[in-house]
C-alpha positions as CSV (number, residue, x, y, z in Angstrom):
1,M,26.1,-27.5,-3.7
2,A,24.0,-29.9,-1.6
3,S,21.9,-27.1,-0.3
4,S,21.4,-25.7,-3.8
5,I,20.2,-29.1,-5.0
6,A,17.9,-29.4,-2.0
7,E,16.3,-26.0,-2.7
8,E,15.7,-27.0,-6.4
9,K,14.1,-30.3,-5.3
10,A,11.9,-28.4,-2.8
11,Q,10.8,-26.0,-5.5
12,D,10.2,-28.9,-7.9
13,S,8.2,-30.8,-5.3
14,F,6.0,-27.8,-4.6
15,T,5.5,-27.2,-8.4
16,E,4.4,-30.8,-8.9
17,D,1.9,-30.5,-6.0
18,V,0.4,-27.3,-7.6
19,E,0.3,-28.9,-11.0
20,Q,-1.5,-32.0,-9.6
21,E,-4.1,-29.9,-7.8
22,T,-3.8,-31.7,-4.5
23,P,-6.1,-30.5,-1.7
24,E,-3.1,-28.9,-0.1
25,S,-2.2,-27.0,-3.2
26,I,-5.8,-25.9,-3.7
27,E,-5.9,-24.5,-0.2
28,Y,-2.5,-22.9,-0.7
29,K,-3.8,-21.1,-3.8
30,K,-6.8,-19.8,-2.0
31,K,-4.7,-18.4,0.8
32,E,-2.2,-16.9,-1.6
33,A,-5.1,-15.3,-3.6
34,K,-6.4,-13.8,-0.4
35,L,-2.9,-12.5,0.5
36,L,-2.5,-11.0,-3.0
37,R,-5.8,-9.1,-2.6
38,K,-4.5,-7.7,0.7
39,L,-1.3,-6.6,-0.9
40,D,-3.2,-5.0,-3.7
41,L,-5.2,-3.2,-1.2
42,F,-2.4,-1.9,1.1
43,I,0.8,-1.8,-1.0
44,A,-0.2,-1.1,-4.6
45,P,-2.5,1.9,-4.0
46,V,0.2,3.7,-1.9
47,M,2.7,3.2,-4.8
48,M,0.1,4.3,-7.4
49,M,-0.6,7.5,-5.4
50,L,3.1,8.2,-5.3
51,M,3.4,7.7,-9.0
52,L,0.4,9.8,-9.7
53,I,1.7,12.7,-7.6
54,S,5.2,12.5,-9.0
55,Y,4.0,12.7,-12.6
56,L,1.6,15.4,-11.7
57,D,4.4,17.5,-10.1
58,R,6.8,17.0,-13.0
59,G,4.3,17.4,-15.8
60,N,2.4,20.5,-14.6
61,I,5.0,22.7,-16.4
62,G,3.0,22.0,-19.6
63,F,-0.2,23.1,-18.1
64,A,1.5,26.2,-16.5
65,A,2.9,27.1,-19.9
66,T,-0.5,27.3,-21.4
67,Q,-1.8,29.4,-18.5
68,G,0.7,32.2,-18.9
69,M,3.8,31.2,-17.1
70,I,6.0,31.8,-20.1
71,V,5.0,35.5,-20.2
72,D,4.8,36.1,-16.5
73,I,8.4,35.0,-15.7
74,G,9.8,36.2,-19.1
75,L,10.9,32.9,-20.7
76,K,12.4,33.4,-24.1
77,G,13.3,31.1,-27.1
78,S,13.9,27.6,-26.0
79,E,14.2,28.3,-22.2
80,L,11.0,26.3,-21.5
81,N,12.5,23.3,-23.3
82,T,15.7,23.7,-21.3
83,A,13.7,23.8,-18.0
84,V,11.9,20.5,-19.1
85,S,15.2,18.8,-20.0
86,V,17.3,19.7,-17.0
87,F,14.9,17.8,-14.8
88,Y,15.9,14.5,-16.4
89,I,19.7,15.2,-16.2
90,F,19.6,15.1,-12.4
91,Y,16.9,12.4,-12.4
92,I,19.4,10.2,-14.2
93,L,22.1,10.9,-11.6
94,A,19.8,9.8,-8.7
95,E,18.4,6.6,-10.1
96,F,21.3,4.2,-10.2
97,P,22.6,4.8,-6.7
98,T,19.1,4.6,-5.4
99,S,18.6,1.2,-7.0
100,I,21.7,-0.1,-5.2
101,L,21.2,1.5,-1.8
102,V,17.4,1.8,-1.2
103,K,17.0,-1.7,0.2
104,R,19.8,-1.2,2.7
105,L,18.5,2.2,3.7
106,Q,15.0,0.8,4.0
107,F,12.0,1.7,1.9
108,N,9.9,3.0,4.8
109,R,12.5,5.7,5.4
110,V,13.6,6.6,1.9
111,I,10.1,7.0,0.3
112,P,8.5,9.4,2.8
113,F,11.7,11.5,2.9
114,I,12.1,12.0,-0.9
115,T,8.4,12.6,-1.3
116,F,8.5,15.4,1.3
117,C,11.5,16.9,-0.4
118,W,10.1,17.1,-3.8
119,G,6.7,18.3,-2.4
120,I,8.5,21.3,-0.9
121,V,10.3,21.9,-4.2
122,C,7.0,21.8,-6.1
123,L,5.4,24.2,-3.7
124,S,8.4,26.6,-4.1
125,T,8.0,26.6,-7.9
126,G,4.8,28.6,-7.4
127,F,7.0,31.5,-6.3
128,V,9.7,31.5,-9.1
129,K,10.5,34.9,-10.7
130,G,12.5,34.0,-13.7
131,F,14.3,31.4,-15.8
132,S,17.1,30.8,-13.4
133,S,14.9,30.1,-10.4
134,L,12.7,27.9,-12.5
135,V,15.8,25.8,-13.5
136,V,16.9,25.5,-9.9
137,T,13.5,24.1,-8.8
138,R,13.5,21.7,-11.8
139,I,17.0,20.4,-10.9
140,F,16.0,19.6,-7.3
141,L,12.6,18.2,-8.4
142,G,14.4,15.9,-10.8
143,F,16.9,14.6,-8.2
144,F,14.3,13.8,-5.6
145,E,11.8,12.3,-8.0
146,G,14.7,10.3,-9.6
147,C,15.0,8.4,-6.3
148,L,11.3,7.3,-6.4
149,F,10.8,5.0,-9.3
150,P,13.6,2.5,-8.5
151,S,12.5,2.6,-4.8
152,M,8.9,1.7,-5.8
153,T,9.9,-1.0,-8.4
154,L,12.3,-2.8,-6.0
155,L,9.7,-2.5,-3.2
156,L,7.1,-4.3,-5.4
157,C,9.8,-6.9,-6.2
158,N,10.1,-7.7,-2.5
159,W,6.4,-8.2,-2.0
160,Y,5.3,-9.9,-5.3
161,K,6.6,-12.9,-7.2
162,R,8.0,-12.3,-10.6
163,E,5.0,-13.7,-12.4
164,E,2.8,-11.3,-10.5
165,L,5.0,-8.3,-11.2
166,A,3.9,-7.0,-14.6
167,I,0.4,-6.1,-13.5
168,R,1.7,-4.3,-10.4
169,V,4.3,-2.3,-12.4
170,A,1.4,-1.6,-14.7
171,Y,-0.4,-0.1,-11.8
172,L,2.4,2.5,-11.6
173,F,2.1,3.5,-15.3
174,I,-1.7,3.4,-15.1
175,A,-1.2,6.0,-12.3
176,S,1.1,8.0,-14.5
177,A,-1.6,8.1,-17.2
178,L,-4.2,9.0,-14.7
179,S,-2.0,11.9,-13.5
180,G,-2.3,13.4,-17.0
181,A,-6.1,13.2,-16.7
182,F,-6.2,14.4,-13.1
183,G,-3.6,17.1,-14.0
184,G,-5.9,18.4,-16.8
185,L,-8.9,18.4,-14.5
186,L,-7.0,20.3,-11.7
187,A,-5.5,22.7,-14.2
188,W,-8.9,23.5,-15.6
189,A,-10.3,24.0,-12.1
190,I,-7.4,26.2,-11.0
191,L,-8.1,28.5,-14.0
192,H,-10.9,29.9,-11.8
193,M,-8.3,30.8,-9.1
194,D,-6.6,33.2,-11.4
195,G,-6.0,36.4,-9.4
196,V,-6.7,34.9,-5.9
197,A,-4.3,36.6,-3.4
198,G,-2.8,38.4,-6.4
199,Y,-1.4,35.2,-7.9
200,P,-2.1,34.0,-11.4
201,G,-3.7,30.5,-11.7
202,W,-0.5,28.7,-12.7
203,R,1.2,29.6,-9.4
204,W,-1.7,28.1,-7.5
205,L,-1.3,25.0,-9.6
206,Y,2.2,24.5,-8.2
207,I,1.4,25.6,-4.6
208,L,-1.6,23.3,-4.2
209,E,0.1,20.3,-5.8
210,G,3.1,20.8,-3.5
211,I,0.8,20.9,-0.5
212,I,-0.8,17.6,-1.6
213,T,2.6,16.0,-2.0
214,V,3.8,17.1,1.5
215,V,0.6,15.7,3.1
216,W,1.0,12.4,1.3
217,A,4.6,12.2,2.4
218,A,3.5,12.4,6.0
219,M,1.0,9.7,5.4
220,C,3.6,7.4,3.8
221,I,5.5,7.4,7.2
222,F,2.7,5.1,8.4
223,L,1.6,3.5,5.1
224,V,4.9,2.2,3.7
225,P,5.9,-0.9,5.7
226,K,9.4,-1.8,6.6
227,N,9.0,-5.5,5.6
228,Y,6.3,-8.2,5.8
229,Q,7.4,-9.2,9.3
230,T,6.3,-5.8,10.7
231,A,3.5,-5.0,8.2
232,Y,0.5,-3.6,10.1
233,F,-2.0,-5.2,7.7
234,L,-0.8,-8.8,7.8
235,N,-1.8,-11.3,10.4
236,D,0.3,-14.3,11.6
237,E,-1.0,-16.6,8.9
238,D,-0.3,-14.0,6.2
239,K,3.3,-13.5,7.5
240,A,3.9,-17.2,7.4
241,L,2.7,-17.4,3.8
242,M,4.9,-14.4,2.9
243,K,7.8,-16.2,4.4
244,H,7.1,-19.3,2.4
245,R,6.8,-17.2,-0.8
246,A,10.1,-15.5,0.0
247,E,11.8,-18.9,0.5
248,L,10.5,-20.3,-2.7
249,A,11.8,-17.2,-4.6
250,E,15.0,-16.9,-2.7
251,S,17.3,-17.6,-5.6
252,Y,15.5,-14.8,-7.5
253,S,14.8,-12.2,-4.9
254,G,17.8,-12.6,-2.6
255,G,16.8,-10.6,0.4
256,T,19.9,-9.2,2.2
257,G,20.0,-5.9,0.3
258,H,23.8,-6.0,0.5
259,Y,24.6,-6.1,-3.1
260,T,28.2,-6.7,-4.2
261,M,30.4,-5.4,-7.0
262,K,30.0,-8.8,-8.6
263,D,26.2,-8.2,-9.0
264,I,26.9,-4.8,-10.7
265,K,29.5,-6.4,-13.0
266,E,27.1,-9.2,-13.9
267,A,24.4,-6.7,-14.8
268,A,26.8,-4.5,-16.7
269,K,28.2,-7.3,-18.9
270,D,24.8,-8.8,-19.7
271,P,23.6,-7.5,-23.1
272,K,19.9,-7.7,-22.0
273,S,20.4,-4.9,-19.5
274,W,21.6,-2.6,-22.3
275,G,19.2,-3.9,-24.9
276,H,16.1,-3.2,-22.7
277,G,17.8,0.1,-21.6
278,V,18.3,1.4,-25.1
279,I,14.8,0.5,-26.1
280,Q,13.6,2.3,-22.9
281,I,15.3,5.5,-24.1
282,A,13.1,5.4,-27.2
283,V,9.8,4.7,-25.5
284,V,10.4,7.1,-22.7
285,T,11.1,9.9,-25.2
286,I,7.6,9.3,-26.4
287,L,6.0,9.0,-22.9
288,Y,7.6,12.1,-21.5
289,G,7.2,14.2,-24.7
290,F,3.6,13.2,-25.0
291,G,2.8,13.7,-21.3
292,T,4.5,17.0,-20.9
293,F,3.7,18.8,-24.2
294,L,0.2,17.4,-24.9
295,P,-1.7,20.4,-23.6
296,I,0.7,22.7,-25.5
297,I,0.3,20.7,-28.7
298,I,-3.5,20.7,-28.4
299,K,-3.5,24.5,-27.8
300,N,-0.8,25.7,-30.2
301,G,-0.8,22.8,-32.7
302,F,-4.5,22.0,-33.0
303,H,-5.6,25.6,-32.2
304,Y,-7.9,24.9,-29.3
305,S,-8.5,27.4,-26.5
306,T,-6.6,27.5,-23.2
307,V,-9.6,26.0,-21.4
308,Q,-10.1,23.3,-24.0
309,S,-6.4,22.4,-23.9
310,Q,-6.8,21.7,-20.2
311,Y,-9.8,19.3,-20.3
312,L,-9.1,17.7,-23.7
313,V,-6.1,15.8,-22.3
314,I,-8.3,14.1,-19.7
315,P,-10.0,11.4,-22.0
316,V,-6.7,10.8,-23.9
317,N,-4.9,9.9,-20.7
318,L,-7.8,7.9,-19.4
319,W,-7.8,5.8,-22.6
320,G,-4.0,5.2,-22.1
321,A,-4.7,4.0,-18.6
322,I,-7.4,1.6,-19.7
323,V,-5.4,0.1,-22.6
324,Y,-2.4,-0.4,-20.3
325,A,-4.6,-2.1,-17.6
326,I,-5.9,-4.5,-20.2
327,G,-2.5,-5.1,-21.7
328,A,-0.9,-5.7,-18.3
329,Y,-3.6,-8.2,-17.4
330,I,-3.0,-10.1,-20.7
331,S,0.7,-9.9,-20.2
332,D,0.5,-11.5,-16.7
333,K,-2.2,-14.0,-17.4
334,Y,-0.7,-15.4,-20.7
335,N,3.0,-14.4,-19.9
336,A,2.9,-12.3,-23.1
337,R,5.3,-9.4,-22.4
338,F,6.6,-9.3,-26.0
339,L,3.3,-9.8,-27.7
340,T,1.5,-6.9,-26.1
341,M,4.2,-4.4,-27.0
342,V,4.7,-5.5,-30.6
343,V,0.9,-5.3,-31.2
344,C,0.4,-1.8,-29.6
345,A,3.5,0.0,-30.9
346,P,2.3,0.0,-34.6
347,V,-0.9,1.7,-33.4
348,G,1.2,4.5,-31.9
349,I,3.3,4.8,-35.1
350,A,0.0,5.3,-37.0
351,G,-1.0,8.0,-34.6
352,Y,2.2,10.0,-35.2
353,A,1.9,9.4,-39.0
354,V,-1.5,11.1,-38.8
355,L,-0.1,14.1,-36.9
356,L,2.4,14.6,-39.7
357,C,-0.4,14.8,-42.3
358,D,-2.4,17.9,-43.3
359,V,-5.7,16.9,-41.7
360,S,-8.4,18.6,-39.6
361,A,-7.9,19.3,-35.9
362,G,-10.5,16.7,-35.0
363,V,-8.6,14.0,-36.8
364,R,-5.3,15.0,-35.2
365,Y,-6.9,15.0,-31.8
366,F,-8.1,11.4,-32.6
367,A,-4.5,10.5,-33.4
368,T,-3.5,11.3,-29.8
369,Y,-5.7,8.4,-28.7
370,L,-3.7,6.1,-31.0
371,I,-0.4,7.4,-29.4
372,A,-1.8,6.9,-25.9
373,T,-2.5,3.2,-26.9
374,A,1.2,2.6,-27.2
375,C,3.2,5.0,-25.0
376,F,2.1,3.9,-21.5
377,L,1.9,0.2,-22.2
378,C,5.2,-0.1,-24.0
379,T,7.2,1.9,-21.4
380,G,5.9,-0.1,-18.4
381,T,5.9,-3.6,-20.0
382,N,9.6,-3.2,-21.1
383,I,10.6,-2.6,-17.5
384,A,8.6,-5.5,-16.2
385,W,10.1,-7.8,-18.9
386,L,13.6,-7.0,-17.8
387,S,12.8,-7.2,-14.1
388,G,11.2,-10.6,-14.4
389,N,14.2,-11.9,-16.4
390,C,17.0,-11.0,-13.9
391,A,18.4,-13.0,-11.0
392,P,19.5,-12.8,-8.3
393,D,18.3,-9.8,-6.4
394,G,21.5,-7.8,-6.7
395,K,21.8,-8.3,-10.4
396,R,18.1,-7.3,-10.9
397,A,18.7,-4.1,-8.9
398,A,21.8,-3.2,-10.9
399,S,20.1,-4.1,-14.2
400,L,17.1,-1.9,-13.4
401,G,19.5,0.8,-12.3
402,I,21.2,0.7,-15.7
403,L,17.8,0.7,-17.5
404,L,16.5,3.6,-15.5
405,A,19.6,5.6,-15.9
406,L,19.4,5.2,-19.6
407,T,15.7,5.8,-19.6
408,N,15.9,9.4,-18.7
409,I,18.2,10.2,-21.6
410,G,14.9,10.0,-23.4
411,G,13.5,12.6,-20.9
412,V,16.3,15.0,-21.8
413,V,15.6,14.4,-25.5
414,S,11.9,14.8,-25.1
415,G,12.3,18.3,-23.7
416,Q,14.1,19.4,-26.9
417,I,12.1,17.9,-29.7
418,Y,8.9,20.0,-29.2
419,Q,10.4,23.5,-29.5
420,T,8.1,26.4,-29.0
421,K,9.0,27.9,-32.3
422,A,8.0,24.6,-34.1
423,A,4.2,25.3,-33.5
424,P,1.8,24.5,-35.0
425,K,3.2,21.5,-37.0
426,Y,5.8,20.2,-34.5
427,T,7.3,18.2,-37.4
428,L,10.5,17.3,-35.6
429,G,8.8,16.2,-32.4
430,H,6.2,14.0,-34.2
431,S,8.8,12.5,-36.7
432,W,11.3,11.8,-33.9
433,S,8.6,10.1,-31.8
434,L,7.5,8.0,-34.7
435,G,11.1,6.8,-35.3
436,C,11.5,6.0,-31.6
437,L,8.5,3.7,-31.6
438,A,9.7,2.0,-34.8
439,F,13.2,1.5,-33.3
440,A,11.7,0.0,-30.1
441,W,9.5,-2.4,-32.2
442,I,12.5,-3.7,-34.0
443,G,14.5,-3.9,-30.7
444,W,11.9,-6.1,-29.0
445,W,12.3,-8.7,-31.8
446,I,16.1,-8.7,-31.3
447,V,15.7,-9.1,-27.5
448,R,13.3,-11.9,-28.0
449,Y,15.7,-13.7,-30.3
450,M,18.4,-13.4,-27.6
451,Y,16.1,-14.9,-25.0
452,V,15.1,-17.8,-27.3
453,K,18.7,-18.5,-28.1
454,R,19.6,-18.5,-24.4
455,E,16.8,-20.9,-23.6
456,A,18.0,-23.3,-26.2
457,G,21.4,-23.2,-24.6
458,K,19.9,-24.0,-21.2
459,E,18.0,-26.9,-22.5
460,K,21.2,-28.3,-23.9
461,L,23.0,-27.9,-20.5
462,I,20.0,-29.6,-18.7
463,A,20.2,-32.6,-21.2
464,E,23.9,-32.9,-20.4
465,G,23.1,-33.1,-16.6
466,Y,24.7,-29.7,-15.7
467,V,24.1,-28.6,-12.0
468,T,24.5,-25.0,-11.0
469,P,27.3,-24.6,-8.3
470,A,26.0,-23.4,-4.9
471,G,26.0,-19.6,-4.6
472,E,26.2,-19.1,-8.4
473,Y,22.5,-19.2,-9.4
474,T,21.7,-16.4,-11.8
475,D,19.3,-15.9,-14.7
476,R,21.9,-17.6,-16.9
477,S,21.5,-20.8,-14.9
478,P,19.6,-23.7,-16.6
479,G,17.0,-23.7,-13.9
480,F,15.9,-20.1,-14.6
481,K,13.3,-19.8,-17.3
482,Y,13.0,-16.5,-19.2
483,Q,9.6,-14.9,-19.6
484,F,8.5,-13.8,-23.0
C-alpha cells in the first residue's frame, strides 16, 4: 500500500508542476511534444498503411462485383452476400485471443506475419473459379485480418498516453476511409487492364492488391519496433522520456503483457465493456455495409455506370476521412468523446432517411456524404472512449477483445442486409442502418449516465478518505477519472 500511495503522490506532484507551469514543466512539455511528433512520424503512418491495406483487401469484393466477378465465377442468389458475411465470422474468432496474446508474442513478430498471410490470400483470390473457392479465401482473409486491429490498437496504447489515444485511433479509421477512396481510384484504373494476360480486370484488382500487401509485410519487419528501448528512431533522451511516460501511466498501461484470468473476469463483469460492445455492433453494421456495398449501391441503386460507380466513391470516402480527422482532434483537445458522436450520428440518420425517399439520383448521392459524416467517426470514437476508460492494461486488453468480438457481429449482419435482389431501393439495408444509428445514439446517452454515476460514487469515496489497496488499482478506483 505504501508503494501505491507513493506512486499517487509522485503523479500528483508532477501534475501540480505542470499546472503551475514551472520552467521544468515547460521544458518537459516541449520535449514531450517533440517526442509525439516523432511517434506520429514513425509509428502512426505504419499503422495507417496497415489499416488502409486491410480495408482495401476486404472491401475490394464490392468493386469486383461491379466489374463482372458475379457472372465470371457464376455466383447466384445471395452467394455474394454469404461471401461477404463469412469473412466476419472468422474475423470474430481471431480478435479476442489476439487481444490477450499479442503483447506476449510481441507486436514486431505478429504484425508482419499476419500481414504476409492475408496478402497471399488476397492474391490467391484473383484465381478463384467459383463460389466455394471464393468462400475459402474469404474465411482465411477474415481470420488473418481479424488479428490485425487488436494488435494495432494495443500497440498504440503502449506508445501513447490515454489522453493522446483518440486522435491516433482516429488515424486508423481515417485510413479506412481513405482505403475506400484509394480502392475506387485503383478499381477505376484497373478497368483498363481488363483482358491483360487473358484475365478480366477484377482478377488483376486482387492480384495487384495482394502483391502490395506482401511487400508491405516485408517492410513491417523493419518498421514495427519491438518496444521503445530498441526503437531505431529514438535517441537516448527520447527513450528516457518514454520511460518516464510509462512510469507515470503504469497503473493504466501495466506493461508485462502477462494478463491473468482476473483481468478477463474484471472486463467481462463490467457493464461498460458490453455497453460499448453492443453499440459497436450497430455502428459497424453501418461502416461495413456502407464501405463494402457503396459501389454496388451507386451502380444498381442510383443507376450510374460501372466506371462512374468506381470513381464516385472517392469523394464520399475522402469527406468521411476529413470529418473524422476534425472530430478526433476536437475529441482529444476538449476531451469530448461523447459530444462528437451524438452530434454526428443524427446527420447520418438524415442521410439514410433521404435514401428511403423517392428522390433523384443526385440527391441520393448527396445523402451518402451525410452517412459518411457519421459512420467513420462514430465507429472509431466509440473504441477510443472505451479504451481510455479501462485500467489496468490487462482489463483494457480484455475489454477491447470483448468489444472487437462483438463488433464483427455487425460485419456478419452488414453482409446480409444489402441483398442483390433488393436493388434498386435496398429498403431493408437503408432502414436497418438508420435504426442502428438511432440505437447507438440512445446507447451513448445511457453509457454517459453510467460514467457520471460512477464518478459521483468515486467523489464520495475520496471524501471519506478511501485509499486503493496496493495491486488493486482499476478504472473503478477513486483515483481514476473517466473521460467523457
